């Protein structure tokens, strides 16, 4: 976050020099209670530019079609880094992630406020086929992209601590 910890970016990359870690940088995202402000967001391109100033040989690694991170590696480093670009370069159309909240609700999109209560479905004695139909229908309603960073910040959504992941 700008003004909070963006000065630690290169230290985290350096951490992968001797350790076989996958360090992920996640763009600051709007959730209830986190006082989101787009001016505090350090974008993927901005982070990438700062890293390339120090390590110009940084190269992009192949990614999975459904991956949520753009992976990079500094040649000779044991680990790698990745960027989750939820705000600046959405990947909604290829995301295959589902989240089950602690209270039993299925979220097909981290930024979506629509949830399906699998807890209630299971408690009502639904068969496995019925549960699969409900999950399939929820996934089928998933949007190709989120509403954009300015619209998302105005939407009601759980705080990340109540979503999980």
Short mmCIF file of N, CA and C in Angstrom, two decimals:
data_model
loop_
_atom_site.label_atom_id
_atom_site.label_comp_id
_atom_site.label_asym_id
_atom_site.label_seq_id
_atom_site.Cartn_x
_atom_site.Cartn_y
_atom_site.Cartn_z
N UNK A 1 0.84 -1.18 0.00
CA UNK A 1 0.00 0.00 0.00
C UNK A 1 0.89 1.24 0.00
N UNK A 2 0.50 2.16 -0.84
CA UNK A 2 1.26 3.40 -0.93
C UNK A 2 1.21 4.12 0.42
N UNK A 3 2.38 4.53 0.87
CA UNK A 3 2.47 5.23 2.13
C UNK A 3 2.50 4.32 3.34
N UNK A 4 2.43 3.01 3.12
CA UNK A 4 2.42 2.07 4.23
C UNK A 4 3.60 1.10 4.13
N UNK A 5 3.69 0.38 3.01
CA UNK A 5 4.73 -0.64 2.93
C UNK A 5 5.36 -0.82 1.54
N UNK A 6 5.10 0.09 0.62
CA UNK A 6 5.67 -0.09 -0.72
C UNK A 6 7.19 -0.03 -0.73
N UNK A 7 7.78 0.51 0.32
CA UNK A 7 9.24 0.57 0.41
C UNK A 7 9.85 -0.80 0.71
N UNK A 8 9.04 -1.80 1.03
CA UNK A 8 9.52 -3.14 1.34
C UNK A 8 9.51 -4.07 0.12
N UNK A 9 9.03 -3.59 -1.00
CA UNK A 9 8.87 -4.39 -2.21
C UNK A 9 10.17 -5.10 -2.60
N UNK A 10 11.25 -4.36 -2.75
CA UNK A 10 12.52 -4.95 -3.19
C UNK A 10 13.09 -5.91 -2.15
N UNK A 11 12.84 -5.65 -0.87
CA UNK A 11 13.30 -6.56 0.18
C UNK A 11 12.64 -7.93 0.02
N UNK A 12 11.36 -7.95 -0.32
CA UNK A 12 10.66 -9.22 -0.51
C UNK A 12 11.20 -9.97 -1.73
N UNK A 13 11.50 -9.24 -2.79
CA UNK A 13 12.08 -9.88 -3.98
C UNK A 13 13.45 -10.46 -3.61
N UNK A 14 14.25 -9.69 -2.90
CA UNK A 14 15.57 -10.13 -2.46
C UNK A 14 15.48 -11.40 -1.60
N UNK A 15 14.41 -11.52 -0.86
CA UNK A 15 14.20 -12.68 0.00
C UNK A 15 14.17 -13.98 -0.81
N UNK A 16 13.76 -13.91 -2.09
CA UNK A 16 13.69 -15.10 -2.93
C UNK A 16 15.04 -15.49 -3.52
N UNK A 17 16.07 -14.69 -3.29
CA UNK A 17 17.40 -14.99 -3.84
C UNK A 17 17.95 -16.30 -3.26
N UNK A 18 17.78 -16.51 -1.97
CA UNK A 18 18.38 -17.67 -1.32
C UNK A 18 17.35 -18.66 -0.80
N UNK A 19 16.08 -18.33 -0.92
CA UNK A 19 15.04 -19.21 -0.39
C UNK A 19 14.07 -19.60 -1.51
N UNK A 20 13.70 -20.88 -1.59
CA UNK A 20 12.80 -21.34 -2.66
C UNK A 20 11.34 -21.00 -2.35
N UNK A 21 11.06 -19.72 -2.29
CA UNK A 21 9.72 -19.23 -1.94
C UNK A 21 9.01 -18.66 -3.15
N UNK A 22 7.70 -18.63 -3.05
CA UNK A 22 6.87 -17.95 -4.05
C UNK A 22 6.22 -16.79 -3.31
N UNK A 23 6.78 -15.59 -3.47
CA UNK A 23 6.26 -14.39 -2.80
C UNK A 23 5.23 -13.76 -3.72
N UNK A 24 4.05 -13.50 -3.19
CA UNK A 24 2.97 -12.90 -3.97
C UNK A 24 2.69 -11.48 -3.51
N UNK A 25 2.57 -10.60 -4.48
CA UNK A 25 2.19 -9.21 -4.21
C UNK A 25 0.75 -9.04 -4.69
N UNK A 26 -0.11 -8.66 -3.78
CA UNK A 26 -1.54 -8.52 -4.07
C UNK A 26 -1.90 -7.05 -4.08
N UNK A 27 -2.49 -6.60 -5.17
CA UNK A 27 -2.91 -5.20 -5.22
C UNK A 27 -3.96 -4.95 -4.13
N UNK A 28 -3.85 -3.79 -3.51
CA UNK A 28 -4.78 -3.37 -2.46
C UNK A 28 -6.19 -3.37 -3.04
N UNK A 29 -7.12 -4.05 -2.35
CA UNK A 29 -8.47 -4.25 -2.86
C UNK A 29 -9.51 -3.72 -1.87
N UNK A 30 -10.64 -3.24 -2.37
CA UNK A 30 -11.67 -2.70 -1.49
C UNK A 30 -12.54 -3.77 -0.84
N UNK A 31 -12.56 -3.78 0.47
CA UNK A 31 -13.45 -4.64 1.25
C UNK A 31 -14.00 -3.82 2.39
N UNK A 32 -15.15 -4.23 2.88
CA UNK A 32 -15.74 -3.52 4.03
C UNK A 32 -14.71 -3.40 5.14
N UNK A 33 -14.58 -2.20 5.66
CA UNK A 33 -13.75 -1.99 6.83
C UNK A 33 -12.27 -1.73 6.58
N UNK A 34 -11.79 -1.80 5.30
CA UNK A 34 -10.35 -1.59 5.12
C UNK A 34 -10.00 -0.17 4.63
N UNK A 35 -10.97 0.71 4.63
CA UNK A 35 -10.75 2.12 4.27
C UNK A 35 -10.03 2.27 2.93
N UNK A 36 -10.51 1.51 1.94
CA UNK A 36 -9.88 1.48 0.62
C UNK A 36 -9.91 2.86 -0.03
N UNK A 37 -8.80 3.17 -0.68
CA UNK A 37 -8.68 4.41 -1.44
C UNK A 37 -7.76 4.09 -2.61
N UNK A 38 -8.23 4.32 -3.83
CA UNK A 38 -7.44 3.93 -5.00
C UNK A 38 -6.08 4.61 -5.04
N UNK A 39 -5.93 5.74 -4.36
CA UNK A 39 -4.64 6.43 -4.34
C UNK A 39 -3.60 5.64 -3.54
N UNK A 40 -4.06 4.75 -2.66
CA UNK A 40 -3.14 3.93 -1.87
C UNK A 40 -2.69 2.67 -2.62
N UNK A 41 -3.37 2.36 -3.73
CA UNK A 41 -3.05 1.14 -4.47
C UNK A 41 -1.78 1.32 -5.29
N UNK A 42 -0.85 0.38 -5.13
CA UNK A 42 0.35 0.33 -5.96
C UNK A 42 0.05 -0.74 -7.00
N UNK A 43 -0.04 -0.35 -8.26
CA UNK A 43 -0.45 -1.29 -9.30
C UNK A 43 0.66 -2.28 -9.64
N UNK A 44 0.26 -3.34 -10.27
CA UNK A 44 1.17 -4.37 -10.76
C UNK A 44 2.26 -3.75 -11.63
N UNK A 45 1.87 -2.91 -12.57
CA UNK A 45 2.86 -2.31 -13.48
C UNK A 45 3.85 -1.44 -12.73
N UNK A 46 3.37 -0.74 -11.73
CA UNK A 46 4.24 0.11 -10.92
C UNK A 46 5.24 -0.73 -10.12
N UNK A 47 4.76 -1.82 -9.54
CA UNK A 47 5.65 -2.71 -8.79
C UNK A 47 6.67 -3.36 -9.73
N UNK A 48 6.19 -3.83 -10.87
CA UNK A 48 7.06 -4.48 -11.85
C UNK A 48 8.15 -3.53 -12.32
N UNK A 49 7.79 -2.30 -12.57
CA UNK A 49 8.76 -1.29 -13.01
C UNK A 49 9.85 -1.07 -11.96
N UNK A 50 9.45 -0.96 -10.70
CA UNK A 50 10.42 -0.75 -9.62
C UNK A 50 11.37 -1.94 -9.49
N UNK A 51 10.82 -3.14 -9.62
CA UNK A 51 11.65 -4.35 -9.52
C UNK A 51 12.62 -4.44 -10.69
N UNK A 52 12.14 -4.11 -11.89
CA UNK A 52 13.00 -4.19 -13.08
C UNK A 52 14.12 -3.15 -13.06
N UNK A 53 13.93 -2.06 -12.33
CA UNK A 53 15.01 -1.09 -12.20
C UNK A 53 16.20 -1.71 -11.48
N UNK A 54 15.91 -2.56 -10.51
CA UNK A 54 16.97 -3.22 -9.75
C UNK A 54 17.44 -4.52 -10.41
N UNK A 55 16.49 -5.28 -10.97
CA UNK A 55 16.79 -6.55 -11.62
C UNK A 55 16.21 -6.55 -13.03
N UNK A 56 16.88 -5.90 -13.97
CA UNK A 56 16.35 -5.78 -15.34
C UNK A 56 16.19 -7.13 -16.04
N UNK A 57 16.88 -8.16 -15.55
CA UNK A 57 16.79 -9.48 -16.18
C UNK A 57 15.57 -10.28 -15.71
N UNK A 58 14.75 -9.71 -14.84
CA UNK A 58 13.53 -10.36 -14.37
C UNK A 58 12.73 -10.83 -15.58
N UNK A 59 12.27 -12.09 -15.56
CA UNK A 59 11.48 -12.57 -16.69
C UNK A 59 10.20 -13.25 -16.22
N UNK A 60 9.21 -13.18 -17.11
CA UNK A 60 7.89 -13.75 -16.83
C UNK A 60 7.94 -15.25 -17.04
N UNK A 61 7.29 -15.97 -16.13
CA UNK A 61 7.19 -17.42 -16.22
C UNK A 61 5.88 -17.81 -16.88
N UNK A 62 5.83 -18.98 -17.49
CA UNK A 62 4.55 -19.44 -18.06
C UNK A 62 3.50 -19.53 -16.96
N UNK A 63 2.25 -19.29 -17.33
CA UNK A 63 1.19 -19.34 -16.33
C UNK A 63 0.09 -20.30 -16.76
N UNK A 64 -0.66 -20.77 -15.77
CA UNK A 64 -1.80 -21.63 -16.05
C UNK A 64 -2.95 -20.78 -16.58
N UNK A 65 -3.80 -21.39 -17.40
CA UNK A 65 -4.95 -20.66 -17.94
C UNK A 65 -5.85 -20.12 -16.84
N UNK A 66 -5.98 -20.86 -15.75
CA UNK A 66 -6.88 -20.43 -14.67
C UNK A 66 -6.14 -19.78 -13.51
N UNK A 67 -4.87 -19.49 -13.71
CA UNK A 67 -4.07 -18.90 -12.64
C UNK A 67 -4.51 -17.48 -12.29
N UNK A 68 -4.32 -17.13 -11.04
CA UNK A 68 -4.67 -15.78 -10.60
C UNK A 68 -3.44 -14.90 -10.45
N UNK A 69 -2.25 -15.48 -10.58
CA UNK A 69 -1.02 -14.71 -10.39
C UNK A 69 -0.19 -14.71 -11.67
N UNK A 70 0.46 -13.58 -11.90
CA UNK A 70 1.44 -13.46 -12.97
C UNK A 70 2.80 -13.70 -12.31
N UNK A 71 3.47 -14.79 -12.71
CA UNK A 71 4.70 -15.21 -12.03
C UNK A 71 5.94 -14.71 -12.76
N UNK A 72 6.96 -14.33 -11.98
CA UNK A 72 8.23 -13.83 -12.50
C UNK A 72 9.38 -14.42 -11.70
N UNK A 73 10.55 -14.41 -12.31
CA UNK A 73 11.74 -14.93 -11.63
C UNK A 73 12.96 -14.11 -12.02
N UNK A 74 13.80 -13.87 -11.04
CA UNK A 74 15.10 -13.25 -11.30
C UNK A 74 16.06 -14.42 -11.55
N UNK A 75 16.71 -14.47 -12.71
CA UNK A 75 17.64 -15.57 -12.98
C UNK A 75 18.67 -15.73 -11.85
N UNK A 76 18.86 -16.97 -11.43
CA UNK A 76 19.80 -17.27 -10.36
C UNK A 76 19.18 -17.27 -8.98
N UNK A 77 17.99 -16.72 -8.83
CA UNK A 77 17.30 -16.72 -7.54
C UNK A 77 16.62 -18.08 -7.36
N UNK A 78 16.58 -18.56 -6.13
CA UNK A 78 15.95 -19.85 -5.84
C UNK A 78 14.42 -19.78 -5.90
N UNK A 79 13.86 -18.66 -5.49
CA UNK A 79 12.41 -18.51 -5.46
C UNK A 79 11.90 -17.69 -6.62
N UNK A 80 10.65 -17.34 -6.54
CA UNK A 80 10.04 -16.52 -7.58
C UNK A 80 9.03 -15.57 -6.93
N UNK A 81 8.53 -14.64 -7.74
CA UNK A 81 7.52 -13.71 -7.25
C UNK A 81 6.30 -13.79 -8.15
N UNK A 82 5.19 -13.32 -7.64
CA UNK A 82 3.97 -13.30 -8.42
C UNK A 82 3.15 -12.07 -8.07
N UNK A 83 2.31 -11.67 -8.99
CA UNK A 83 1.45 -10.50 -8.80
C UNK A 83 0.00 -10.93 -8.99
N UNK A 84 -0.83 -10.57 -8.04
CA UNK A 84 -2.26 -10.79 -8.18
C UNK A 84 -2.86 -9.43 -8.51
N UNK A 85 -3.29 -9.31 -9.76
CA UNK A 85 -3.64 -8.01 -10.34
C UNK A 85 -5.14 -7.76 -10.36
N UNK A 86 -5.80 -8.07 -9.27
CA UNK A 86 -7.26 -7.98 -9.19
C UNK A 86 -7.83 -6.64 -9.60
N UNK A 87 -7.10 -5.59 -9.36
CA UNK A 87 -7.64 -4.26 -9.61
C UNK A 87 -7.21 -3.69 -10.96
N UNK A 88 -5.96 -3.82 -11.32
CA UNK A 88 -5.47 -3.16 -12.53
C UNK A 88 -5.62 -4.00 -13.79
N UNK A 89 -5.54 -5.31 -13.67
CA UNK A 89 -5.69 -6.21 -14.83
C UNK A 89 -6.47 -7.43 -14.38
N UNK A 90 -7.80 -7.29 -14.36
CA UNK A 90 -8.63 -8.36 -13.83
C UNK A 90 -8.44 -9.65 -14.64
N UNK A 91 -8.71 -10.76 -14.00
CA UNK A 91 -8.56 -12.08 -14.61
C UNK A 91 -9.83 -12.91 -14.38
N UNK A 92 -10.93 -12.22 -14.18
CA UNK A 92 -12.18 -12.86 -13.80
C UNK A 92 -12.62 -13.96 -14.78
N UNK A 93 -12.47 -13.71 -16.07
CA UNK A 93 -12.94 -14.65 -17.08
C UNK A 93 -12.25 -15.99 -17.03
N UNK A 94 -11.02 -16.03 -16.51
CA UNK A 94 -10.28 -17.30 -16.45
C UNK A 94 -10.15 -17.84 -15.02
N UNK A 95 -10.66 -17.12 -14.04
CA UNK A 95 -10.53 -17.54 -12.64
C UNK A 95 -11.46 -18.72 -12.36
N UNK A 96 -10.91 -19.76 -11.77
CA UNK A 96 -11.73 -20.92 -11.41
C UNK A 96 -11.84 -21.10 -9.90
N UNK A 97 -11.63 -20.02 -9.15
CA UNK A 97 -11.63 -20.10 -7.70
C UNK A 97 -13.06 -20.00 -7.15
N UNK A 98 -13.31 -20.82 -6.14
CA UNK A 98 -14.55 -20.75 -5.37
C UNK A 98 -14.14 -20.60 -3.92
N UNK A 99 -14.94 -19.91 -3.13
CA UNK A 99 -14.65 -19.77 -1.71
C UNK A 99 -15.86 -20.22 -0.91
N UNK A 100 -15.59 -20.98 0.12
CA UNK A 100 -16.61 -21.40 1.05
C UNK A 100 -16.33 -20.68 2.36
N UNK A 101 -17.24 -19.81 2.75
CA UNK A 101 -17.04 -19.02 3.97
C UNK A 101 -17.23 -19.89 5.20
N UNK A 102 -16.76 -19.40 6.32
CA UNK A 102 -16.86 -20.15 7.57
C UNK A 102 -18.30 -20.44 7.97
N UNK A 103 -19.24 -19.60 7.51
CA UNK A 103 -20.65 -19.84 7.85
C UNK A 103 -21.40 -20.60 6.76
N UNK A 104 -20.64 -21.21 5.83
CA UNK A 104 -21.25 -22.13 4.87
C UNK A 104 -21.76 -21.53 3.58
N UNK A 105 -21.39 -20.29 3.27
CA UNK A 105 -21.83 -19.68 2.03
C UNK A 105 -20.78 -19.85 0.94
N UNK A 106 -21.25 -20.11 -0.27
CA UNK A 106 -20.38 -20.24 -1.43
C UNK A 106 -20.29 -18.89 -2.13
N UNK A 107 -19.06 -18.43 -2.36
CA UNK A 107 -18.81 -17.21 -3.14
C UNK A 107 -18.07 -17.63 -4.40
N UNK A 108 -18.61 -17.26 -5.55
CA UNK A 108 -17.93 -17.61 -6.81
C UNK A 108 -16.99 -16.48 -7.25
N UNK A 109 -17.11 -15.34 -6.60
CA UNK A 109 -16.23 -14.20 -6.91
C UNK A 109 -15.90 -13.48 -5.60
N UNK A 110 -14.63 -13.24 -5.41
CA UNK A 110 -14.19 -12.55 -4.21
C UNK A 110 -14.87 -11.19 -4.07
N UNK A 111 -15.10 -10.51 -5.20
CA UNK A 111 -15.70 -9.18 -5.18
C UNK A 111 -17.22 -9.19 -5.31
N UNK A 112 -17.78 -10.34 -5.57
CA UNK A 112 -19.23 -10.42 -5.70
C UNK A 112 -19.89 -10.46 -4.34
N UNK A 113 -21.04 -9.82 -4.22
CA UNK A 113 -21.74 -9.89 -2.93
C UNK A 113 -22.80 -10.98 -2.92
N UNK A 114 -22.99 -11.65 -4.05
CA UNK A 114 -23.94 -12.76 -4.09
C UNK A 114 -23.30 -14.01 -3.48
N UNK A 115 -24.06 -14.69 -2.63
CA UNK A 115 -23.59 -15.91 -1.99
C UNK A 115 -24.72 -16.92 -2.00
N UNK A 116 -24.35 -18.19 -2.00
CA UNK A 116 -25.32 -19.28 -1.94
C UNK A 116 -25.05 -20.05 -0.64
N UNK A 117 -26.06 -20.25 0.15
CA UNK A 117 -25.89 -20.95 1.43
C UNK A 117 -25.88 -22.46 1.20
N UNK A 118 -24.69 -23.02 1.14
CA UNK A 118 -24.58 -24.47 1.04
C UNK A 118 -24.89 -25.12 2.39
N UNK A 119 -24.66 -24.40 3.45
CA UNK A 119 -24.99 -24.90 4.80
C UNK A 119 -26.48 -25.26 4.86
N UNK A 120 -27.32 -24.32 4.43
CA UNK A 120 -28.77 -24.56 4.49
C UNK A 120 -29.18 -25.70 3.57
N UNK A 121 -28.57 -25.76 2.39
CA UNK A 121 -28.88 -26.82 1.42
C UNK A 121 -28.52 -28.18 2.02
N UNK A 122 -27.33 -28.28 2.60
CA UNK A 122 -26.89 -29.54 3.19
C UNK A 122 -27.72 -29.93 4.40
N UNK A 123 -28.06 -28.95 5.22
CA UNK A 123 -28.88 -29.24 6.41
C UNK A 123 -30.30 -29.67 6.05
N UNK A 124 -30.76 -29.26 4.87
CA UNK A 124 -32.11 -29.65 4.45
C UNK A 124 -32.14 -31.07 3.87
N UNK A 125 -30.97 -31.70 3.79
CA UNK A 125 -30.92 -33.09 3.32
C UNK A 125 -30.77 -33.23 1.82
N UNK A 126 -30.28 -32.22 1.16
CA UNK A 126 -30.10 -32.28 -0.30
C UNK A 126 -29.18 -33.42 -0.68
N UNK A 127 -29.47 -34.01 -1.83
CA UNK A 127 -28.61 -35.08 -2.34
C UNK A 127 -27.34 -34.47 -2.94
N UNK A 128 -26.36 -35.32 -3.17
CA UNK A 128 -25.11 -34.85 -3.80
C UNK A 128 -25.40 -34.23 -5.16
N UNK A 129 -26.32 -34.83 -5.91
CA UNK A 129 -26.68 -34.30 -7.23
C UNK A 129 -27.30 -32.91 -7.11
N UNK A 130 -28.15 -32.72 -6.11
CA UNK A 130 -28.77 -31.40 -5.91
C UNK A 130 -27.73 -30.36 -5.53
N UNK A 131 -26.79 -30.73 -4.68
CA UNK A 131 -25.72 -29.80 -4.29
C UNK A 131 -24.89 -29.44 -5.53
N UNK A 132 -24.56 -30.43 -6.34
CA UNK A 132 -23.79 -30.16 -7.56
C UNK A 132 -24.55 -29.24 -8.51
N UNK A 133 -25.85 -29.41 -8.61
CA UNK A 133 -26.67 -28.53 -9.46
C UNK A 133 -26.63 -27.09 -8.93
N UNK A 134 -26.74 -26.93 -7.64
CA UNK A 134 -26.73 -25.59 -7.02
C UNK A 134 -25.38 -24.92 -7.23
N UNK A 135 -24.30 -25.66 -6.99
CA UNK A 135 -22.96 -25.12 -7.19
C UNK A 135 -22.77 -24.77 -8.68
N UNK A 136 -23.19 -25.67 -9.56
CA UNK A 136 -23.07 -25.42 -11.01
C UNK A 136 -23.84 -24.18 -11.44
N UNK A 137 -25.03 -24.00 -10.89
CA UNK A 137 -25.83 -22.81 -11.22
C UNK A 137 -25.14 -21.54 -10.74
N UNK A 138 -24.56 -21.59 -9.53
CA UNK A 138 -23.85 -20.43 -8.99
C UNK A 138 -22.65 -20.08 -9.88
N UNK A 139 -21.90 -21.09 -10.27
CA UNK A 139 -20.74 -20.86 -11.14
C UNK A 139 -21.21 -20.31 -12.49
N UNK A 140 -22.32 -20.81 -12.98
CA UNK A 140 -22.88 -20.33 -14.25
C UNK A 140 -23.27 -18.87 -14.23
N UNK A 141 -23.59 -18.35 -13.06
CA UNK A 141 -23.96 -16.93 -12.93
C UNK A 141 -22.75 -16.02 -12.72
N UNK A 142 -21.57 -16.62 -12.63
CA UNK A 142 -20.34 -15.83 -12.41
C UNK A 142 -20.12 -14.89 -13.59
N UNK A 143 -19.76 -13.65 -13.28
CA UNK A 143 -19.57 -12.64 -14.32
C UNK A 143 -18.19 -12.76 -14.95
N UNK A 144 -18.06 -12.28 -16.19
CA UNK A 144 -16.78 -12.35 -16.90
C UNK A 144 -15.77 -11.36 -16.34
N UNK A 145 -16.24 -10.33 -15.68
CA UNK A 145 -15.32 -9.39 -15.03
C UNK A 145 -16.04 -8.68 -13.92
N UNK A 146 -15.25 -8.19 -12.97
CA UNK A 146 -15.87 -7.47 -11.86
C UNK A 146 -16.25 -6.06 -12.29
N UNK A 147 -16.87 -5.34 -11.42
CA UNK A 147 -17.46 -4.04 -11.76
C UNK A 147 -16.45 -2.91 -11.93
N UNK A 148 -15.18 -3.17 -11.71
CA UNK A 148 -14.17 -2.12 -11.80
C UNK A 148 -13.87 -1.55 -10.43
N UNK A 149 -12.64 -1.06 -10.25
CA UNK A 149 -12.21 -0.68 -8.91
C UNK A 149 -13.03 0.43 -8.29
N UNK A 150 -13.55 1.35 -9.08
CA UNK A 150 -14.31 2.45 -8.49
C UNK A 150 -15.71 2.00 -8.11
N UNK A 151 -16.32 1.11 -8.89
CA UNK A 151 -17.63 0.59 -8.54
C UNK A 151 -17.56 -0.41 -7.39
N UNK A 152 -16.53 -1.25 -7.39
CA UNK A 152 -16.38 -2.24 -6.32
C UNK A 152 -16.30 -1.57 -4.95
N UNK A 153 -15.60 -0.47 -4.92
CA UNK A 153 -15.42 0.20 -3.63
C UNK A 153 -16.73 0.72 -3.05
N UNK A 154 -17.75 0.84 -3.88
CA UNK A 154 -19.05 1.31 -3.42
C UNK A 154 -20.01 0.17 -3.08
N UNK A 155 -19.62 -1.05 -3.45
CA UNK A 155 -20.49 -2.21 -3.23
C UNK A 155 -20.36 -2.73 -1.80
N UNK A 156 -21.44 -3.29 -1.30
CA UNK A 156 -21.42 -3.92 0.01
C UNK A 156 -20.83 -5.31 -0.15
N UNK A 157 -19.81 -5.63 0.62
CA UNK A 157 -19.18 -6.93 0.58
C UNK A 157 -18.60 -7.21 1.96
N UNK A 158 -18.47 -8.46 2.30
CA UNK A 158 -17.88 -8.83 3.59
C UNK A 158 -16.44 -8.33 3.68
N UNK A 159 -15.98 -8.08 4.88
CA UNK A 159 -14.54 -7.85 5.04
C UNK A 159 -13.80 -9.16 4.71
N UNK A 160 -12.59 -9.05 4.22
CA UNK A 160 -11.83 -10.24 3.82
C UNK A 160 -11.69 -11.24 4.97
N UNK A 161 -11.60 -10.76 6.18
CA UNK A 161 -11.45 -11.65 7.33
C UNK A 161 -12.65 -12.56 7.50
N UNK A 162 -13.82 -12.17 6.98
CA UNK A 162 -15.01 -13.00 7.06
C UNK A 162 -15.23 -13.83 5.81
N UNK A 163 -14.43 -13.58 4.77
CA UNK A 163 -14.53 -14.38 3.54
C UNK A 163 -13.60 -15.57 3.62
N UNK A 164 -12.36 -15.31 4.03
CA UNK A 164 -11.36 -16.37 4.09
C UNK A 164 -10.56 -16.44 2.81
N UNK A 165 -9.44 -17.12 2.90
CA UNK A 165 -8.61 -17.29 1.71
C UNK A 165 -7.38 -16.48 1.83
#
